[in-house]
Amino acid sequence: MERPLARAIFWSAAATLAWTQVGYGLSLAALRRLRGNPPIAPGGVVGTPSVSLIIAAHAEQDVIAAKVANALALDWPRDRLEVVVAVDGGADPGADATAERARAAGADLVLELSRGGKVRAQDAAVAIAHGELLAFSDANATWEAGALRALVAPFADPGVGYVCGQVRFVNAQGTNQEGLYWRYEMWLRAGESALASVTAGNGAIYALRRASYMHVDAVMGHDLSFPFNVVKRGRRAVYAPDARATEKMVPSIEAEGARKRRMMSHAWAIVLRGGMLSPRGYPPLYALMIFSHRVLRYASPLLHLAVAGATLALLRTGRAYR
């Protein structure tokens, strides 16, 4: 590799990494300080709208009863809350037990489905749900008592179509396992929400207006697909940090590695085939957020390889980085 080319690759990749890892967050903080939080427009959901809380479950026979009990204990009128459990069964030997335990725990509707994946189970549940708002949770997530009320509150603004809460990760003993990276991500999410819309959510605690729900490819989960698509449809996707849930960490390094690989493969599918790269429908600031926080973040491994390759090429000339 010629020295000028190697130098250009090195500095371009290094600068891009610095932007997505540090510069982007600093820019959000500066903009938020200048602009403040957007006002809440009147005319949205008020009072206690009917909510369907949808739980997709596969091999969750050990936790589903506790999850339904947690849902029924939320600070929300019982006659305004519908708990829907969609059992994604197929070859799962625990599917029957999951369905039976969900019914026994008090779920309003229980679907027993053939194996189609989480997204298809959620689609089936939405088709039979009756709530004005659709809330979603994982079977292994525990919501705080006030989480649903905090999750619904932003819908008072008619311009809001999607709300995600805050998920905290704990170990088997209940000790908080959030690292610096996760706290930084939540800080970025709060900044994005205050200025425009979040670029991603999570699967443990989120809600949509019924009109904002959409069907996505089975490999493209809601947590990354919904926020940008809601924005493309003219509404905001926001973060409600007071809507809190906890999830237990994956117990082994191997399982966590498999989970991360699965998430990354889904992320690239959404970026390349799910419409994220198309700027149509994005306000300018949100387009910059998507590019900086999602596209460049997912491209970071390639950028690191570019820095390493260019560094080796420059070292062979005897004088790197100059």
PDB file of C-alpha atoms in Angstrom:
ATOM      1  CA  MET A   1       0.000   0.000   0.000  1.00  0.00           C
ATOM      2  CA  GLU A   2       1.369   3.429  -0.946  1.00  0.00           C
ATOM      3  CA  ARG A   3       2.212   5.659   2.007  1.00  0.00           C
ATOM      4  CA  PRO A   4      -0.188   8.560   1.128  1.00  0.00           C
ATOM      5  CA  LEU A   5      -3.067   6.110   0.698  1.00  0.00           C
ATOM      6  CA  ALA A   6      -2.262   4.311   3.956  1.00  0.00           C
ATOM      7  CA  ARG A   7      -2.057   7.623   5.778  1.00  0.00           C
ATOM      8  CA  ALA A   8      -5.399   8.766   4.351  1.00  0.00           C
ATOM      9  CA  ILE A   9      -7.058   5.485   5.353  1.00  0.00           C
ATOM     10  CA  PHE A  10      -5.587   5.650   8.848  1.00  0.00           C
ATOM     11  CA  TRP A  11      -6.700   9.184   9.625  1.00  0.00           C
ATOM     12  CA  SER A  12     -10.105   8.831   7.960  1.00  0.00           C
ATOM     13  CA  ALA A  13     -10.925   5.643   9.869  1.00  0.00           C
ATOM     14  CA  ALA A  14      -9.507   6.978  13.148  1.00  0.00           C
ATOM     15  CA  ALA A  15     -11.458  10.228  12.849  1.00  0.00           C
ATOM     16  CA  THR A  16     -14.667   8.352  12.047  1.00  0.00           C
ATOM     17  CA  LEU A  17     -14.193   6.126  15.100  1.00  0.00           C
ATOM     18  CA  ALA A  18     -13.526   9.163  17.279  1.00  0.00           C
ATOM     19  CA  TRP A  19     -16.725  10.780  16.007  1.00  0.00           C
ATOM     20  CA  THR A  20     -19.024   7.809  16.573  1.00  0.00           C
ATOM     21  CA  GLN A  21     -17.528   6.898  19.959  1.00  0.00           C
ATOM     22  CA  VAL A  22     -16.973  10.345  21.501  1.00  0.00           C
ATOM     23  CA  GLY A  23     -17.696  13.288  19.214  1.00  0.00           C
ATOM     24  CA  TYR A  24     -21.299  12.313  18.568  1.00  0.00           C
ATOM     25  CA  GLY A  25     -22.132  12.193  22.265  1.00  0.00           C
ATOM     26  CA  LEU A  26     -20.446  15.534  22.936  1.00  0.00           C
ATOM     27  CA  SER A  27     -22.385  17.088  20.055  1.00  0.00           C
ATOM     28  CA  LEU A  28     -25.669  15.748  21.456  1.00  0.00           C
ATOM     29  CA  ALA A  29     -24.871  17.239  24.850  1.00  0.00           C
ATOM     30  CA  ALA A  30     -24.060  20.632  23.327  1.00  0.00           C
ATOM     31  CA  LEU A  31     -27.219  20.677  21.198  1.00  0.00           C
ATOM     32  CA  ARG A  32     -29.365  19.626  24.121  1.00  0.00           C
ATOM     33  CA  ARG A  33     -27.931  22.424  26.221  1.00  0.00           C
ATOM     34  CA  LEU A  34     -28.720  24.947  23.493  1.00  0.00           C
ATOM     35  CA  ARG A  35     -32.181  23.714  22.514  1.00  0.00           C
ATOM     36  CA  GLY A  36     -33.611  22.126  25.645  1.00  0.00           C
ATOM     37  CA  ASN A  37     -36.425  19.575  25.609  1.00  0.00           C
ATOM     38  CA  PRO A  38     -39.255  19.871  23.058  1.00  0.00           C
ATOM     39  CA  PRO A  39     -42.620  20.947  24.509  1.00  0.00           C
ATOM     40  CA  ILE A  40     -45.418  18.389  24.812  1.00  0.00           C
ATOM     41  CA  ALA A  41     -48.177  19.097  22.303  1.00  0.00           C
ATOM     42  CA  PRO A  42     -51.751  18.786  23.593  1.00  0.00           C
ATOM     43  CA  GLY A  43     -54.365  16.465  22.169  1.00  0.00           C
ATOM     44  CA  GLY A  44     -52.835  13.030  22.727  1.00  0.00           C
ATOM     45  CA  VAL A  45     -53.786  10.141  24.981  1.00  0.00           C
ATOM     46  CA  VAL A  46     -55.121  11.288  28.339  1.00  0.00           C
ATOM     47  CA  GLY A  47     -56.325   9.497  31.441  1.00  0.00           C
ATOM     48  CA  THR A  48     -55.954   5.736  31.520  1.00  0.00           C
ATOM     49  CA  PRO A  49     -56.258   4.347  27.986  1.00  0.00           C
ATOM     50  CA  SER A  50     -56.772   0.641  27.470  1.00  0.00           C
ATOM     51  CA  VAL A  51     -53.444  -1.155  27.128  1.00  0.00           C
ATOM     52  CA  SER A  52     -52.676  -4.607  25.780  1.00  0.00           C
ATOM     53  CA  LEU A  53     -49.445  -5.935  27.301  1.00  0.00           C
ATOM     54  CA  ILE A  54     -48.060  -8.554  24.924  1.00  0.00           C
ATOM     55  CA  ILE A  55     -45.563 -11.189  26.043  1.00  0.00           C
ATOM     56  CA  ALA A  56     -44.034 -13.484  23.420  1.00  0.00           C
ATOM     57  CA  ALA A  57     -42.800 -16.678  25.079  1.00  0.00           C
ATOM     58  CA  HIS A  58     -40.649 -19.567  23.858  1.00  0.00           C
ATOM     59  CA  ALA A  59     -39.353 -22.129  26.386  1.00  0.00           C
ATOM     60  CA  GLU A  60     -40.453 -19.803  29.205  1.00  0.00           C
ATOM     61  CA  GLN A  61     -42.395 -22.302  31.334  1.00  0.00           C
ATOM     62  CA  ASP A  62     -40.189 -21.541  34.354  1.00  0.00           C
ATOM     63  CA  VAL A  63     -40.821 -17.782  34.367  1.00  0.00           C
ATOM     64  CA  ILE A  64     -44.157 -17.140  32.648  1.00  0.00           C
ATOM     65  CA  ALA A  65     -46.316 -17.372  35.786  1.00  0.00           C
ATOM     66  CA  ALA A  66     -44.129 -14.822  37.569  1.00  0.00           C
ATOM     67  CA  LYS A  67     -44.213 -12.579  34.498  1.00  0.00           C
ATOM     68  CA  VAL A  68     -48.017 -12.602  34.299  1.00  0.00           C
ATOM     69  CA  ALA A  69     -48.224 -11.921  38.037  1.00  0.00           C
ATOM     70  CA  ASN A  70     -45.823  -9.000  37.581  1.00  0.00           C
ATOM     71  CA  ALA A  71     -48.014  -7.607  34.787  1.00  0.00           C
ATOM     72  CA  LEU A  72     -51.175  -7.869  36.869  1.00  0.00           C
ATOM     73  CA  ALA A  73     -49.474  -6.078  39.776  1.00  0.00           C
ATOM     74  CA  LEU A  74     -48.709  -2.964  37.715  1.00  0.00           C
ATOM     75  CA  ASP A  75     -50.147   0.363  38.792  1.00  0.00           C
ATOM     76  CA  TRP A  76     -52.879   0.384  36.162  1.00  0.00           C
ATOM     77  CA  PRO A  77     -56.650  -0.242  36.418  1.00  0.00           C
ATOM     78  CA  ARG A  78     -57.296  -3.934  35.876  1.00  0.00           C
ATOM     79  CA  ASP A  79     -60.236  -3.258  33.574  1.00  0.00           C
ATOM     80  CA  ARG A  80     -57.942  -1.141  31.350  1.00  0.00           C
ATOM     81  CA  LEU A  81     -55.180  -3.746  31.097  1.00  0.00           C
ATOM     82  CA  GLU A  82     -55.226  -6.808  28.856  1.00  0.00           C
ATOM     83  CA  VAL A  83     -52.412  -9.338  29.293  1.00  0.00           C
ATOM     84  CA  VAL A  84     -51.755 -11.353  26.137  1.00  0.00           C
ATOM     85  CA  VAL A  85     -49.284 -14.258  26.086  1.00  0.00           C
ATOM     86  CA  ALA A  86     -48.236 -15.591  22.682  1.00  0.00           C
ATOM     87  CA  VAL A  87     -46.574 -18.998  23.093  1.00  0.00           C
ATOM     88  CA  ASP A  88     -44.169 -19.541  20.203  1.00  0.00           C
ATOM     89  CA  GLY A  89     -44.211 -23.313  20.403  1.00  0.00           C
ATOM     90  CA  GLY A  90     -43.490 -25.770  17.626  1.00  0.00           C
ATOM     91  CA  ALA A  91     -40.933 -28.309  18.835  1.00  0.00           C
ATOM     92  CA  ASP A  92     -40.633 -26.628  22.249  1.00  0.00           C
ATOM     93  CA  PRO A  93     -41.429 -29.388  24.785  1.00  0.00           C
ATOM     94  CA  GLY A  94     -42.370 -26.746  27.344  1.00  0.00           C
ATOM     95  CA  ALA A  95     -44.962 -24.991  25.160  1.00  0.00           C
ATOM     96  CA  ASP A  96     -47.968 -26.692  26.755  1.00  0.00           C
ATOM     97  CA  ALA A  97     -46.690 -25.945  30.250  1.00  0.00           C
ATOM     98  CA  THR A  98     -46.024 -22.312  29.297  1.00  0.00           C
ATOM     99  CA  ALA A  99     -49.591 -21.879  28.050  1.00  0.00           C
ATOM    100  CA  GLU A 100     -51.144 -23.644  31.041  1.00  0.00           C
ATOM    101  CA  ARG A 101     -49.140 -21.634  33.566  1.00  0.00           C
ATOM    102  CA  ALA A 102     -49.931 -18.355  31.798  1.00  0.00           C
ATOM    103  CA  ARG A 103     -53.665 -19.100  31.996  1.00  0.00           C
ATOM    104  CA  ALA A 104     -53.434 -20.204  35.617  1.00  0.00           C
ATOM    105  CA  ALA A 105     -51.594 -16.992  36.514  1.00  0.00           C
ATOM    106  CA  GLY A 106     -54.418 -14.880  35.088  1.00  0.00           C
ATOM    107  CA  ALA A 107     -53.447 -13.941  31.514  1.00  0.00           C
ATOM    108  CA  ASP A 108     -56.487 -12.645  29.614  1.00  0.00           C
ATOM    109  CA  LEU A 109     -55.553 -14.202  26.271  1.00  0.00           C
ATOM    110  CA  VAL A 110     -53.135 -17.053  25.554  1.00  0.00           C
ATOM    111  CA  LEU A 111     -52.175 -17.985  22.002  1.00  0.00           C
ATOM    112  CA  GLU A 112     -50.600 -21.373  21.281  1.00  0.00           C
ATOM    113  CA  LEU A 113     -48.715 -20.984  18.014  1.00  0.00           C
ATOM    114  CA  SER A 114     -46.493 -23.106  15.824  1.00  0.00           C
ATOM    115  CA  ARG A 115     -42.858 -22.045  15.846  1.00  0.00           C
ATOM    116  CA  GLY A 116     -42.474 -18.859  13.834  1.00  0.00           C
ATOM    117  CA  GLY A 117     -40.152 -16.707  15.910  1.00  0.00           C
ATOM    118  CA  LYS A 118     -40.699 -13.843  18.319  1.00  0.00           C
ATOM    119  CA  VAL A 119     -41.785 -11.261  15.745  1.00  0.00           C
ATOM    120  CA  ARG A 120     -44.455 -13.499  14.229  1.00  0.00           C
ATOM    121  CA  ALA A 121     -45.763 -14.368  17.703  1.00  0.00           C
ATOM    122  CA  GLN A 122     -46.044 -10.652  18.446  1.00  0.00           C
ATOM    123  CA  ASP A 123     -47.870 -10.074  15.155  1.00  0.00           C
ATOM    124  CA  ALA A 124     -50.391 -12.784  16.054  1.00  0.00           C
ATOM    125  CA  ALA A 125     -50.940 -11.275  19.496  1.00  0.00           C
ATOM    126  CA  VAL A 126     -51.505  -7.795  18.071  1.00  0.00           C
ATOM    127  CA  ALA A 127     -54.149  -9.214  15.723  1.00  0.00           C
ATOM    128  CA  ILE A 128     -56.336 -10.301  18.670  1.00  0.00           C
ATOM    129  CA  ALA A 129     -55.434  -7.571  21.173  1.00  0.00           C
ATOM    130  CA  HIS A 130     -57.998  -4.873  21.965  1.00  0.00           C
ATOM    131  CA  GLY A 131     -55.984  -2.088  23.616  1.00  0.00           C
ATOM    132  CA  GLU A 132     -55.651   1.470  22.338  1.00  0.00           C
ATOM    133  CA  LEU A 133     -51.961   1.175  23.143  1.00  0.00           C
ATOM    134  CA  LEU A 134     -49.794  -1.897  22.599  1.00  0.00           C
ATOM    135  CA  ALA A 135     -47.087  -2.584  25.178  1.00  0.00           C
ATOM    136  CA  PHE A 136     -44.494  -5.334  24.828  1.00  0.00           C
ATOM    137  CA  SER A 137     -42.200  -7.174  27.199  1.00  0.00           C
ATOM    138  CA  ASP A 138     -39.954 -10.210  27.353  1.00  0.00           C
ATOM    139  CA  ALA A 139     -41.061 -13.089  29.556  1.00  0.00           C
ATOM    140  CA  ASN A 140     -37.924 -12.770  31.698  1.00  0.00           C
ATOM    141  CA  ALA A 141     -38.273  -9.013  32.290  1.00  0.00           C
ATOM    142  CA  THR A 142     -39.661  -7.674  35.558  1.00  0.00           C
ATOM    143  CA  TRP A 143     -41.347  -4.279  35.452  1.00  0.00           C
ATOM    144  CA  GLU A 144     -41.453  -1.864  38.363  1.00  0.00           C
ATOM    145  CA  ALA A 145     -44.980  -1.144  39.620  1.00  0.00           C
ATOM    146  CA  GLY A 146     -45.075   2.317  38.050  1.00  0.00           C
ATOM    147  CA  ALA A 147     -43.435   1.316  34.777  1.00  0.00           C
ATOM    148  CA  LEU A 148     -46.587   1.131  32.662  1.00  0.00           C
ATOM    149  CA  ARG A 149     -47.830   4.517  33.859  1.00  0.00           C
ATOM    150  CA  ALA A 150     -44.437   6.057  32.996  1.00  0.00           C
ATOM    151  CA  LEU A 151     -44.423   4.277  29.623  1.00  0.00           C
ATOM    152  CA  VAL A 152     -47.876   5.577  28.686  1.00  0.00           C
ATOM    153  CA  ALA A 153     -47.313   9.190  29.824  1.00  0.00           C
ATOM    154  CA  PRO A 154     -45.450  10.410  26.674  1.00  0.00           C
ATOM    155  CA  PHE A 155     -48.446   9.461  24.516  1.00  0.00           C
ATOM    156  CA  ALA A 156     -50.126  12.612  25.872  1.00  0.00           C
ATOM    157  CA  ASP A 157     -48.279  14.184  22.926  1.00  0.00           C
ATOM    158  CA  PRO A 158     -50.085  13.133  19.707  1.00  0.00           C
ATOM    159  CA  GLY A 159     -46.775  13.363  17.863  1.00  0.00           C
ATOM    160  CA  VAL A 160     -45.333  10.430  19.832  1.00  0.00           C
ATOM    161  CA  GLY A 161     -45.809   7.014  18.260  1.00  0.00           C
ATOM    162  CA  TYR A 162     -43.295   4.844  20.141  1.00  0.00           C
ATOM    163  CA  VAL A 163     -41.932   4.859  23.689  1.00  0.00           C
ATOM    164  CA  CYS A 164     -39.193   2.654  25.121  1.00  0.00           C
ATOM    165  CA  GLY A 165     -38.353   2.335  28.781  1.00  0.00           C
ATOM    166  CA  GLN A 166     -35.119   1.616  30.610  1.00  0.00           C
ATOM    167  CA  VAL A 167     -33.920  -1.947  31.105  1.00  0.00           C
ATOM    168  CA  ARG A 168     -31.387  -2.769  33.808  1.00  0.00           C
ATOM    169  CA  PHE A 169     -29.381  -5.972  33.831  1.00  0.00           C
ATOM    170  CA  VAL A 170     -28.779  -7.938  37.013  1.00  0.00           C
ATOM    171  CA  ASN A 171     -27.064 -11.224  37.854  1.00  0.00           C
ATOM    172  CA  ALA A 172     -28.712 -14.225  39.505  1.00  0.00           C
ATOM    173  CA  GLN A 173     -28.280 -12.574  42.913  1.00  0.00           C
ATOM    174  CA  GLY A 174     -29.995  -9.375  41.747  1.00  0.00           C
ATOM    175  CA  THR A 175     -26.816  -7.268  41.666  1.00  0.00           C
ATOM    176  CA  ASN A 176     -26.718  -4.537  39.035  1.00  0.00           C
ATOM    177  CA  GLN A 177     -24.463  -5.572  36.138  1.00  0.00           C
ATOM    178  CA  GLU A 178     -24.655  -2.443  33.995  1.00  0.00           C
ATOM    179  CA  GLY A 179     -21.268  -1.394  32.697  1.00  0.00           C
ATOM    180  CA  LEU A 180     -19.977   2.001  31.621  1.00  0.00           C
ATOM    181  CA  TYR A 181     -20.815   1.267  27.980  1.00  0.00           C
ATOM    182  CA  TRP A 182     -24.494   0.568  28.759  1.00  0.00           C
ATOM    183  CA  ARG A 183     -24.796   3.696  30.913  1.00  0.00           C
ATOM    184  CA  TYR A 184     -23.257   5.716  28.081  1.00  0.00           C
ATOM    185  CA  GLU A 185     -25.780   4.213  25.648  1.00  0.00           C
ATOM    186  CA  MET A 186     -28.658   5.213  27.918  1.00  0.00           C
ATOM    187  CA  TRP A 187     -27.233   8.724  28.169  1.00  0.00           C
ATOM    188  CA  LEU A 188     -27.097   8.918  24.360  1.00  0.00           C
ATOM    189  CA  ARG A 189     -30.662   7.606  24.149  1.00  0.00           C
ATOM    190  CA  ALA A 190     -31.877  10.317  26.509  1.00  0.00           C
ATOM    191  CA  GLY A 191     -30.137  12.954  24.409  1.00  0.00           C
ATOM    192  CA  GLU A 192     -31.602  11.652  21.158  1.00  0.00           C
ATOM    193  CA  SER A 193     -35.078  11.550  22.688  1.00  0.00           C
ATOM    194  CA  ALA A 194     -34.824  15.124  23.954  1.00  0.00           C
ATOM    195  CA  LEU A 195     -33.641  16.479  20.602  1.00  0.00           C
ATOM    196  CA  ALA A 196     -35.527  14.345  18.082  1.00  0.00           C
ATOM    197  CA  SER A 197     -36.132  10.587  18.419  1.00  0.00           C
ATOM    198  CA  VAL A 198     -34.271   7.549  19.688  1.00  0.00           C
ATOM    199  CA  THR A 199     -32.423   5.436  17.127  1.00  0.00           C
ATOM    200  CA  ALA A 200     -33.086   2.135  18.942  1.00  0.00           C
ATOM    201  CA  GLY A 201     -35.097   0.718  21.812  1.00  0.00           C
ATOM    202  CA  ASN A 202     -35.073  -2.570  23.706  1.00  0.00           C
ATOM    203  CA  GLY A 203     -37.228  -5.678  23.832  1.00  0.00           C
ATOM    204  CA  ALA A 204     -37.939  -5.637  27.564  1.00  0.00           C
ATOM    205  CA  ILE A 205     -40.204  -2.590  27.844  1.00  0.00           C
ATOM    206  CA  TYR A 206     -41.742  -0.529  25.029  1.00  0.00           C
ATOM    207  CA  ALA A 207     -45.114   0.568  23.680  1.00  0.00           C
ATOM    208  CA  LEU A 208     -46.737   1.921  20.530  1.00  0.00           C
ATOM    209  CA  ARG A 209     -49.964   3.425  19.391  1.00  0.00           C
ATOM    210  CA  ARG A 210     -51.965   0.772  17.601  1.00  0.00           C
ATOM    211  CA  ALA A 211     -51.773   2.865  14.414  1.00  0.00           C
ATOM    212  CA  SER A 212     -47.967   2.903  14.658  1.00  0.00           C
ATOM    213  CA  TYR A 213     -47.573  -0.875  14.768  1.00  0.00           C
ATOM    214  CA  MET A 214     -46.057  -2.386  11.638  1.00  0.00           C
ATOM    215  CA  HIS A 215     -45.159  -5.826  10.370  1.00  0.00           C
ATOM    216  CA  VAL A 216     -41.438  -6.339   9.828  1.00  0.00           C
ATOM    217  CA  ASP A 217     -39.348  -9.217   8.550  1.00  0.00           C
ATOM    218  CA  ALA A 218     -39.070 -12.032  11.084  1.00  0.00           C
ATOM    219  CA  VAL A 219     -35.297 -11.511  11.455  1.00  0.00           C
ATOM    220  CA  MET A 220     -35.679  -7.773  12.057  1.00  0.00           C
ATOM    221  CA  GLY A 221     -36.649  -7.299  15.684  1.00  0.00           C
ATOM    222  CA  HIS A 222     -38.824  -4.485  16.969  1.00  0.00           C
ATOM    223  CA  ASP A 223     -36.139  -2.817  19.092  1.00  0.00           C
ATOM    224  CA  LEU A 224     -34.182  -1.555  16.083  1.00  0.00           C
ATOM    225  CA  SER A 225     -36.849  -1.577  13.346  1.00  0.00           C
ATOM    226  CA  PHE A 226     -39.633   0.339  15.061  1.00  0.00           C
ATOM    227  CA  PRO A 227     -38.007   3.650  16.108  1.00  0.00           C
ATOM    228  CA  PHE A 228     -36.761   4.755  12.687  1.00  0.00           C
ATOM    229  CA  ASN A 229     -39.878   3.475  10.914  1.00  0.00           C
ATOM    230  CA  VAL A 230     -42.112   5.407  13.313  1.00  0.00           C
ATOM    231  CA  VAL A 231     -40.099   8.536  12.470  1.00  0.00           C
ATOM    232  CA  LYS A 232     -40.487   7.855   8.742  1.00  0.00           C
ATOM    233  CA  ARG A 233     -44.255   7.787   9.320  1.00  0.00           C
ATOM    234  CA  GLY A 234     -44.223  11.235  10.852  1.00  0.00           C
ATOM    235  CA  ARG A 235     -44.205  10.548  14.597  1.00  0.00           C
ATOM    236  CA  ARG A 236     -41.506  10.592  17.277  1.00  0.00           C
ATOM    237  CA  ALA A 237     -39.908   7.654  19.066  1.00  0.00           C
ATOM    238  CA  VAL A 238     -38.982   8.650  22.609  1.00  0.00           C
ATOM    239  CA  TYR A 239     -37.313   7.330  25.746  1.00  0.00           C
ATOM    240  CA  ALA A 240     -39.039   7.185  29.150  1.00  0.00           C
ATOM    241  CA  PRO A 241     -36.278   6.509  31.715  1.00  0.00           C
ATOM    242  CA  ASP A 242     -38.771   6.227  34.580  1.00  0.00           C
ATOM    243  CA  ALA A 243     -40.393   3.213  32.896  1.00  0.00           C
ATOM    244  CA  ARG A 244     -37.978   0.705  34.386  1.00  0.00           C
ATOM    245  CA  ALA A 245     -37.576  -3.041  33.986  1.00  0.00           C
ATOM    246  CA  THR A 246     -34.894  -5.524  35.010  1.00  0.00           C
ATOM    247  CA  GLU A 247     -33.584  -8.590  33.196  1.00  0.00           C
ATOM    248  CA  LYS A 248     -31.151 -11.242  34.351  1.00  0.00           C
ATOM    249  CA  MET A 249     -27.896 -11.446  32.444  1.00  0.00           C
ATOM    250  CA  VAL A 250     -27.233 -14.416  30.210  1.00  0.00           C
ATOM    251  CA  PRO A 251     -25.524 -16.899  32.582  1.00  0.00           C
ATOM    252  CA  SER A 252     -22.560 -17.977  30.436  1.00  0.00           C
ATOM    253  CA  ILE A 253     -19.968 -16.299  28.232  1.00  0.00           C
ATOM    254  CA  GLU A 254     -20.850 -18.668  25.373  1.00  0.00           C
ATOM    255  CA  ALA A 255     -24.549 -17.804  25.551  1.00  0.00           C
ATOM    256  CA  GLU A 256     -23.785 -14.096  25.757  1.00  0.00           C
ATOM    257  CA  GLY A 257     -21.494 -14.388  22.733  1.00  0.00           C
ATOM    258  CA  ALA A 258     -24.220 -16.151  20.769  1.00  0.00           C
ATOM    259  CA  ARG A 259     -26.699 -13.437  21.766  1.00  0.00           C
ATOM    260  CA  LYS A 260     -24.340 -10.668  20.620  1.00  0.00           C
ATOM    261  CA  ARG A 261     -23.704 -12.398  17.276  1.00  0.00           C
ATOM    262  CA  ARG A 262     -27.445 -12.810  16.746  1.00  0.00           C
ATOM    263  CA  MET A 263     -28.066  -9.154  17.551  1.00  0.00           C
ATOM    264  CA  MET A 264     -25.346  -7.999  15.155  1.00  0.00           C
ATOM    265  CA  SER A 265     -26.650 -10.151  12.296  1.00  0.00           C
ATOM    266  CA  HIS A 266     -30.139  -8.721  12.862  1.00  0.00           C
ATOM    267  CA  ALA A 267     -28.736  -5.188  13.000  1.00  0.00           C
ATOM    268  CA  TRP A 268     -26.989  -5.485   9.647  1.00  0.00           C
ATOM    269  CA  ALA A 269     -30.109  -6.988   8.077  1.00  0.00           C
ATOM    270  CA  ILE A 270     -32.063  -3.931   9.209  1.00  0.00           C
ATOM    271  CA  VAL A 271     -29.374  -1.509   8.022  1.00  0.00           C
ATOM    272  CA  LEU A 272     -28.926  -3.103   4.601  1.00  0.00           C
ATOM    273  CA  ARG A 273     -32.399  -4.464   3.833  1.00  0.00           C
ATOM    274  CA  GLY A 274     -34.788  -2.936   6.336  1.00  0.00           C
ATOM    275  CA  GLY A 275     -34.812   0.655   5.106  1.00  0.00           C
ATOM    276  CA  MET A 276     -32.592   2.259   7.729  1.00  0.00           C
ATOM    277  CA  LEU A 277     -30.121   3.554   5.150  1.00  0.00           C
ATOM    278  CA  SER A 278     -32.815   5.302   3.118  1.00  0.00           C
ATOM    279  CA  PRO A 279     -33.024   8.941   4.279  1.00  0.00           C
ATOM    280  CA  ARG A 280     -36.550   9.373   2.949  1.00  0.00           C
ATOM    281  CA  GLY A 281     -38.779  10.542   5.796  1.00  0.00           C
ATOM    282  CA  TYR A 282     -35.925  11.444   8.161  1.00  0.00           C
ATOM    283  CA  PRO A 283     -35.629  14.993   9.511  1.00  0.00           C
ATOM    284  CA  PRO A 284     -32.025  16.178   8.929  1.00  0.00           C
ATOM    285  CA  LEU A 285     -30.932  15.885  12.566  1.00  0.00           C
ATOM    286  CA  TYR A 286     -32.381  12.397  12.886  1.00  0.00           C
ATOM    287  CA  ALA A 287     -30.615  11.313   9.682  1.00  0.00           C
ATOM    288  CA  LEU A 288     -27.328  12.389  11.281  1.00  0.00           C
ATOM    289  CA  MET A 289     -28.230  10.450  14.429  1.00  0.00           C
ATOM    290  CA  ILE A 290     -28.962   7.266  12.482  1.00  0.00           C
ATOM    291  CA  PHE A 291     -25.718   7.553  10.528  1.00  0.00           C
ATOM    292  CA  SER A 292     -23.577   8.390  13.571  1.00  0.00           C
ATOM    293  CA  HIS A 293     -25.074   6.122  16.224  1.00  0.00           C
ATOM    294  CA  ARG A 294     -26.215   3.147  14.161  1.00  0.00           C
ATOM    295  CA  VAL A 295     -24.488   2.833  10.793  1.00  0.00           C
ATOM    296  CA  LEU A 296     -21.043   3.957  11.938  1.00  0.00           C
ATOM    297  CA  ARG A 297     -21.336   2.112  15.259  1.00  0.00           C
ATOM    298  CA  TYR A 298     -22.090  -1.171  13.492  1.00  0.00           C
ATOM    299  CA  ALA A 299     -19.259  -0.466  11.056  1.00  0.00           C
ATOM    300  CA  SER A 300     -16.783   0.074  13.917  1.00  0.00           C
ATOM    301  CA  PRO A 301     -15.149  -3.383  13.610  1.00  0.00           C
ATOM    302  CA  LEU A 302     -14.382  -2.645   9.957  1.00  0.00           C
ATOM    303  CA  LEU A 303     -13.026   0.770  10.878  1.00  0.00           C
ATOM    304  CA  HIS A 304     -10.770  -0.793  13.523  1.00  0.00           C
ATOM    305  CA  LEU A 305      -9.464  -3.220  10.908  1.00  0.00           C
ATOM    306  CA  ALA A 306      -8.801  -0.313   8.561  1.00  0.00           C
ATOM    307  CA  VAL A 307      -6.812   1.507  11.273  1.00  0.00           C
ATOM    308  CA  ALA A 308      -4.819  -1.646  12.045  1.00  0.00           C
ATOM    309  CA  GLY A 309      -4.102  -2.401   8.384  1.00  0.00           C
ATOM    310  CA  ALA A 310      -3.056   1.156   7.628  1.00  0.00           C
ATOM    311  CA  THR A 311      -0.858   1.220  10.742  1.00  0.00           C
ATOM    312  CA  LEU A 312       0.984  -1.916   9.611  1.00  0.00           C
ATOM    313  CA  ALA A 313       1.481  -0.440   6.149  1.00  0.00           C
ATOM    314  CA  LEU A 314       2.857   2.772   7.623  1.00  0.00           C
ATOM    315  CA  LEU A 315       5.151   0.916  10.025  1.00  0.00           C
ATOM    316  CA  ARG A 316       6.721  -0.885   7.094  1.00  0.00           C
ATOM    317  CA  THR A 317       7.847   2.500   5.788  1.00  0.00           C
ATOM    318  CA  GLY A 318       9.493   3.182   9.148  1.00  0.00           C
ATOM    319  CA  ARG A 319       7.494   6.249  10.132  1.00  0.00           C
ATOM    320  CA  ALA A 320       3.871   5.760  11.108  1.00  0.00           C
ATOM    321  CA  TYR A 321       1.095   8.383  11.423  1.00  0.00           C
ATOM    322  CA  ARG A 322       3.016  11.259   9.819  1.00  0.00           C
TER     323      ARG A 322
END
